[in-house]
Amino acid sequence: MSAPGPDPSPQPAMSNKQHALIVYILYFAAYFTGITSLIGVIIAHVQIDTADELLRTHYRCQIRTFWIGLLYLVVGTILTVVIVGILVLLWWFIWSLVRSVKGVLALNENRPIANPGSWMLG
């Protein structure tokens, strides 16, 4: 028989859903600071193994958004020498913003990302 009282098991300070939301917020902040997306992708990599299937699609999408976005940024920066890079950088901005907004909306509605492995808009 167990004694009445508080539950001895510790409760996490934040849920996995809050971690996923924080990653999206860090991605939005990266448009102004640059470095916060690195913190966000580290959080996503750490959380993906313990997340349920719904949140795993969000973390996978966030990780791919970071790495594919980094590729776009590097290629766009190199190609700015021949002006085409400006279009690549503009595409990166729109692409990453749409992916993050769609992710936040889906997370808010408790929906998984439809195609987290997509190179396009998810």
PDB file of C-alpha atoms in Angstrom:
ATOM      1  CA  MET A   1       0.000   0.000   0.000  1.00  0.00           C
ATOM      2  CA  SER A   2       1.405   3.379  -0.916  1.00  0.00           C
ATOM      3  CA  ALA A   3       1.373   6.352   1.355  1.00  0.00           C
ATOM      4  CA  PRO A   4      -0.713   9.353   0.297  1.00  0.00           C
ATOM      5  CA  GLY A   5       1.201  12.443  -0.626  1.00  0.00           C
ATOM      6  CA  PRO A   6       2.944  14.066  -3.519  1.00  0.00           C
ATOM      7  CA  ASP A   7       4.002  11.975  -6.496  1.00  0.00           C
ATOM      8  CA  PRO A   8       7.679  11.078  -5.943  1.00  0.00           C
ATOM      9  CA  SER A   9       8.486  10.958  -9.668  1.00  0.00           C
ATOM     10  CA  PRO A  10       9.892  14.264 -10.900  1.00  0.00           C
ATOM     11  CA  GLN A  11       7.943  16.067 -13.597  1.00  0.00           C
ATOM     12  CA  PRO A  12       9.845  17.616 -16.506  1.00  0.00           C
ATOM     13  CA  ALA A  13      10.095  21.401 -16.447  1.00  0.00           C
ATOM     14  CA  MET A  14       8.927  21.598 -20.080  1.00  0.00           C
ATOM     15  CA  SER A  15       7.083  19.244 -22.375  1.00  0.00           C
ATOM     16  CA  ASN A  16       8.469  18.048 -25.699  1.00  0.00           C
ATOM     17  CA  LYS A  17       5.877  20.208 -27.441  1.00  0.00           C
ATOM     18  CA  GLN A  18       7.308  23.281 -25.716  1.00  0.00           C
ATOM     19  CA  HIS A  19      10.807  22.255 -26.800  1.00  0.00           C
ATOM     20  CA  ALA A  20       9.645  22.034 -30.417  1.00  0.00           C
ATOM     21  CA  LEU A  21       8.015  25.467 -30.136  1.00  0.00           C
ATOM     22  CA  ILE A  22      11.215  26.909 -28.674  1.00  0.00           C
ATOM     23  CA  VAL A  23      13.171  25.578 -31.659  1.00  0.00           C
ATOM     24  CA  TYR A  24      10.775  27.343 -34.043  1.00  0.00           C
ATOM     25  CA  ILE A  25      11.114  30.558 -32.004  1.00  0.00           C
ATOM     26  CA  LEU A  26      14.903  30.268 -32.117  1.00  0.00           C
ATOM     27  CA  TYR A  27      14.705  29.869 -35.906  1.00  0.00           C
ATOM     28  CA  PHE A  28      12.611  33.047 -36.139  1.00  0.00           C
ATOM     29  CA  ALA A  29      15.082  34.891 -33.901  1.00  0.00           C
ATOM     30  CA  ALA A  30      17.932  33.751 -36.156  1.00  0.00           C
ATOM     31  CA  TYR A  31      16.780  36.196 -38.834  1.00  0.00           C
ATOM     32  CA  PHE A  32      18.003  38.923 -36.480  1.00  0.00           C
ATOM     33  CA  THR A  33      20.806  37.236 -34.536  1.00  0.00           C
ATOM     34  CA  GLY A  34      22.043  34.436 -36.786  1.00  0.00           C
ATOM     35  CA  ILE A  35      23.331  32.165 -34.025  1.00  0.00           C
ATOM     36  CA  THR A  36      20.071  31.098 -32.409  1.00  0.00           C
ATOM     37  CA  SER A  37      19.324  28.634 -35.209  1.00  0.00           C
ATOM     38  CA  LEU A  38      22.420  26.671 -34.154  1.00  0.00           C
ATOM     39  CA  ILE A  39      21.032  26.432 -30.621  1.00  0.00           C
ATOM     40  CA  GLY A  40      17.681  25.357 -32.075  1.00  0.00           C
ATOM     41  CA  VAL A  41      19.120  22.547 -34.184  1.00  0.00           C
ATOM     42  CA  ILE A  42      21.091  21.251 -31.192  1.00  0.00           C
ATOM     43  CA  ILE A  43      17.876  21.123 -29.148  1.00  0.00           C
ATOM     44  CA  ALA A  44      16.095  19.316 -32.002  1.00  0.00           C
ATOM     45  CA  HIS A  45      18.902  16.744 -32.300  1.00  0.00           C
ATOM     46  CA  VAL A  46      18.834  16.090 -28.545  1.00  0.00           C
ATOM     47  CA  GLN A  47      15.026  15.807 -28.322  1.00  0.00           C
ATOM     48  CA  ILE A  48      14.284  13.702 -31.431  1.00  0.00           C
ATOM     49  CA  ASP A  49      15.082  10.330 -29.822  1.00  0.00           C
ATOM     50  CA  THR A  50      12.724  10.780 -26.860  1.00  0.00           C
ATOM     51  CA  ALA A  51       9.853  12.436 -28.755  1.00  0.00           C
ATOM     52  CA  ASP A  52       6.602  10.788 -29.750  1.00  0.00           C
ATOM     53  CA  GLU A  53       5.897  10.244 -33.451  1.00  0.00           C
ATOM     54  CA  LEU A  54       4.060  13.554 -33.955  1.00  0.00           C
ATOM     55  CA  LEU A  55       6.868  15.628 -32.459  1.00  0.00           C
ATOM     56  CA  ARG A  56       9.512  13.515 -34.200  1.00  0.00           C
ATOM     57  CA  THR A  57       8.187  14.818 -37.548  1.00  0.00           C
ATOM     58  CA  HIS A  58       8.584  18.392 -36.276  1.00  0.00           C
ATOM     59  CA  TYR A  59      12.125  17.795 -35.030  1.00  0.00           C
ATOM     60  CA  ARG A  60      13.072  16.071 -38.289  1.00  0.00           C
ATOM     61  CA  CYS A  61      11.689  19.006 -40.282  1.00  0.00           C
ATOM     62  CA  GLN A  62      13.529  21.484 -38.042  1.00  0.00           C
ATOM     63  CA  ILE A  63      16.818  19.621 -38.453  1.00  0.00           C
ATOM     64  CA  ARG A  64      16.436  19.470 -42.226  1.00  0.00           C
ATOM     65  CA  THR A  65      15.436  23.142 -42.345  1.00  0.00           C
ATOM     66  CA  PHE A  66      18.680  24.041 -40.592  1.00  0.00           C
ATOM     67  CA  TRP A  67      21.021  21.921 -42.733  1.00  0.00           C
ATOM     68  CA  ILE A  68      19.357  22.598 -46.090  1.00  0.00           C
ATOM     69  CA  GLY A  69      19.108  26.286 -45.157  1.00  0.00           C
ATOM     70  CA  LEU A  70      22.806  26.336 -44.323  1.00  0.00           C
ATOM     71  CA  LEU A  71      23.503  24.872 -47.758  1.00  0.00           C
ATOM     72  CA  TYR A  72      21.363  27.583 -49.395  1.00  0.00           C
ATOM     73  CA  LEU A  73      23.181  30.267 -47.392  1.00  0.00           C
ATOM     74  CA  VAL A  74      26.642  29.019 -48.362  1.00  0.00           C
ATOM     75  CA  VAL A  75      25.765  28.636 -52.049  1.00  0.00           C
ATOM     76  CA  GLY A  76      23.926  31.965 -52.103  1.00  0.00           C
ATOM     77  CA  THR A  77      26.807  33.784 -50.448  1.00  0.00           C
ATOM     78  CA  ILE A  78      29.323  32.338 -52.896  1.00  0.00           C
ATOM     79  CA  LEU A  79      27.108  33.154 -55.875  1.00  0.00           C
ATOM     80  CA  THR A  80      26.571  36.789 -54.851  1.00  0.00           C
ATOM     81  CA  VAL A  81      29.745  37.456 -56.816  1.00  0.00           C
ATOM     82  CA  VAL A  82      27.727  36.782 -59.988  1.00  0.00           C
ATOM     83  CA  ILE A  83      24.479  38.365 -58.701  1.00  0.00           C
ATOM     84  CA  VAL A  84      22.562  35.042 -58.875  1.00  0.00           C
ATOM     85  CA  GLY A  85      23.322  34.543 -55.198  1.00  0.00           C
ATOM     86  CA  ILE A  86      20.943  37.322 -54.256  1.00  0.00           C
ATOM     87  CA  LEU A  87      18.079  35.264 -55.714  1.00  0.00           C
ATOM     88  CA  VAL A  88      19.299  32.178 -53.875  1.00  0.00           C
ATOM     89  CA  LEU A  89      19.411  34.118 -50.598  1.00  0.00           C
ATOM     90  CA  LEU A  90      15.937  35.525 -51.243  1.00  0.00           C
ATOM     91  CA  TRP A  91      14.688  31.996 -51.916  1.00  0.00           C
ATOM     92  CA  TRP A  92      16.318  30.793 -48.641  1.00  0.00           C
ATOM     93  CA  PHE A  93      14.571  33.536 -46.682  1.00  0.00           C
ATOM     94  CA  ILE A  94      11.118  32.778 -48.099  1.00  0.00           C
ATOM     95  CA  TRP A  95      11.641  28.992 -47.954  1.00  0.00           C
ATOM     96  CA  SER A  96      12.821  28.919 -44.338  1.00  0.00           C
ATOM     97  CA  LEU A  97      10.151  31.377 -43.184  1.00  0.00           C
ATOM     98  CA  VAL A  98       7.330  29.369 -44.791  1.00  0.00           C
ATOM     99  CA  ARG A  99       8.640  26.079 -43.360  1.00  0.00           C
ATOM    100  CA  SER A 100       8.850  27.562 -39.868  1.00  0.00           C
ATOM    101  CA  VAL A 101       5.412  29.204 -40.017  1.00  0.00           C
ATOM    102  CA  LYS A 102       3.818  25.994 -41.320  1.00  0.00           C
ATOM    103  CA  GLY A 103       5.563  24.073 -38.554  1.00  0.00           C
ATOM    104  CA  VAL A 104       4.319  26.366 -35.794  1.00  0.00           C
ATOM    105  CA  LEU A 105       0.763  26.230 -37.149  1.00  0.00           C
ATOM    106  CA  ALA A 106       0.853  22.428 -37.365  1.00  0.00           C
ATOM    107  CA  LEU A 107       2.346  22.147 -33.861  1.00  0.00           C
ATOM    108  CA  ASN A 108      -0.371  24.439 -32.485  1.00  0.00           C
ATOM    109  CA  GLU A 109      -3.036  22.197 -34.030  1.00  0.00           C
ATOM    110  CA  ASN A 110      -1.291  18.983 -32.839  1.00  0.00           C
ATOM    111  CA  ARG A 111      -0.686  17.863 -36.414  1.00  0.00           C
ATOM    112  CA  PRO A 112       2.495  16.204 -37.683  1.00  0.00           C
ATOM    113  CA  ILE A 113       4.514  17.670 -40.539  1.00  0.00           C
ATOM    114  CA  ALA A 114       3.128  16.012 -43.665  1.00  0.00           C
ATOM    115  CA  ASN A 115       6.487  15.454 -45.361  1.00  0.00           C
ATOM    116  CA  PRO A 116       9.357  16.242 -42.976  1.00  0.00           C
ATOM    117  CA  GLY A 117      11.953  14.914 -45.430  1.00  0.00           C
ATOM    118  CA  SER A 118      10.971  17.353 -48.164  1.00  0.00           C
ATOM    119  CA  TRP A 119      13.430  19.771 -49.728  1.00  0.00           C
ATOM    120  CA  MET A 120      10.563  22.092 -50.555  1.00  0.00           C
ATOM    121  CA  LEU A 121       8.062  23.630 -48.145  1.00  0.00           C
ATOM    122  CA  GLY A 122       7.251  20.538 -46.068  1.00  0.00           C
TER     123      GLY A 122
END
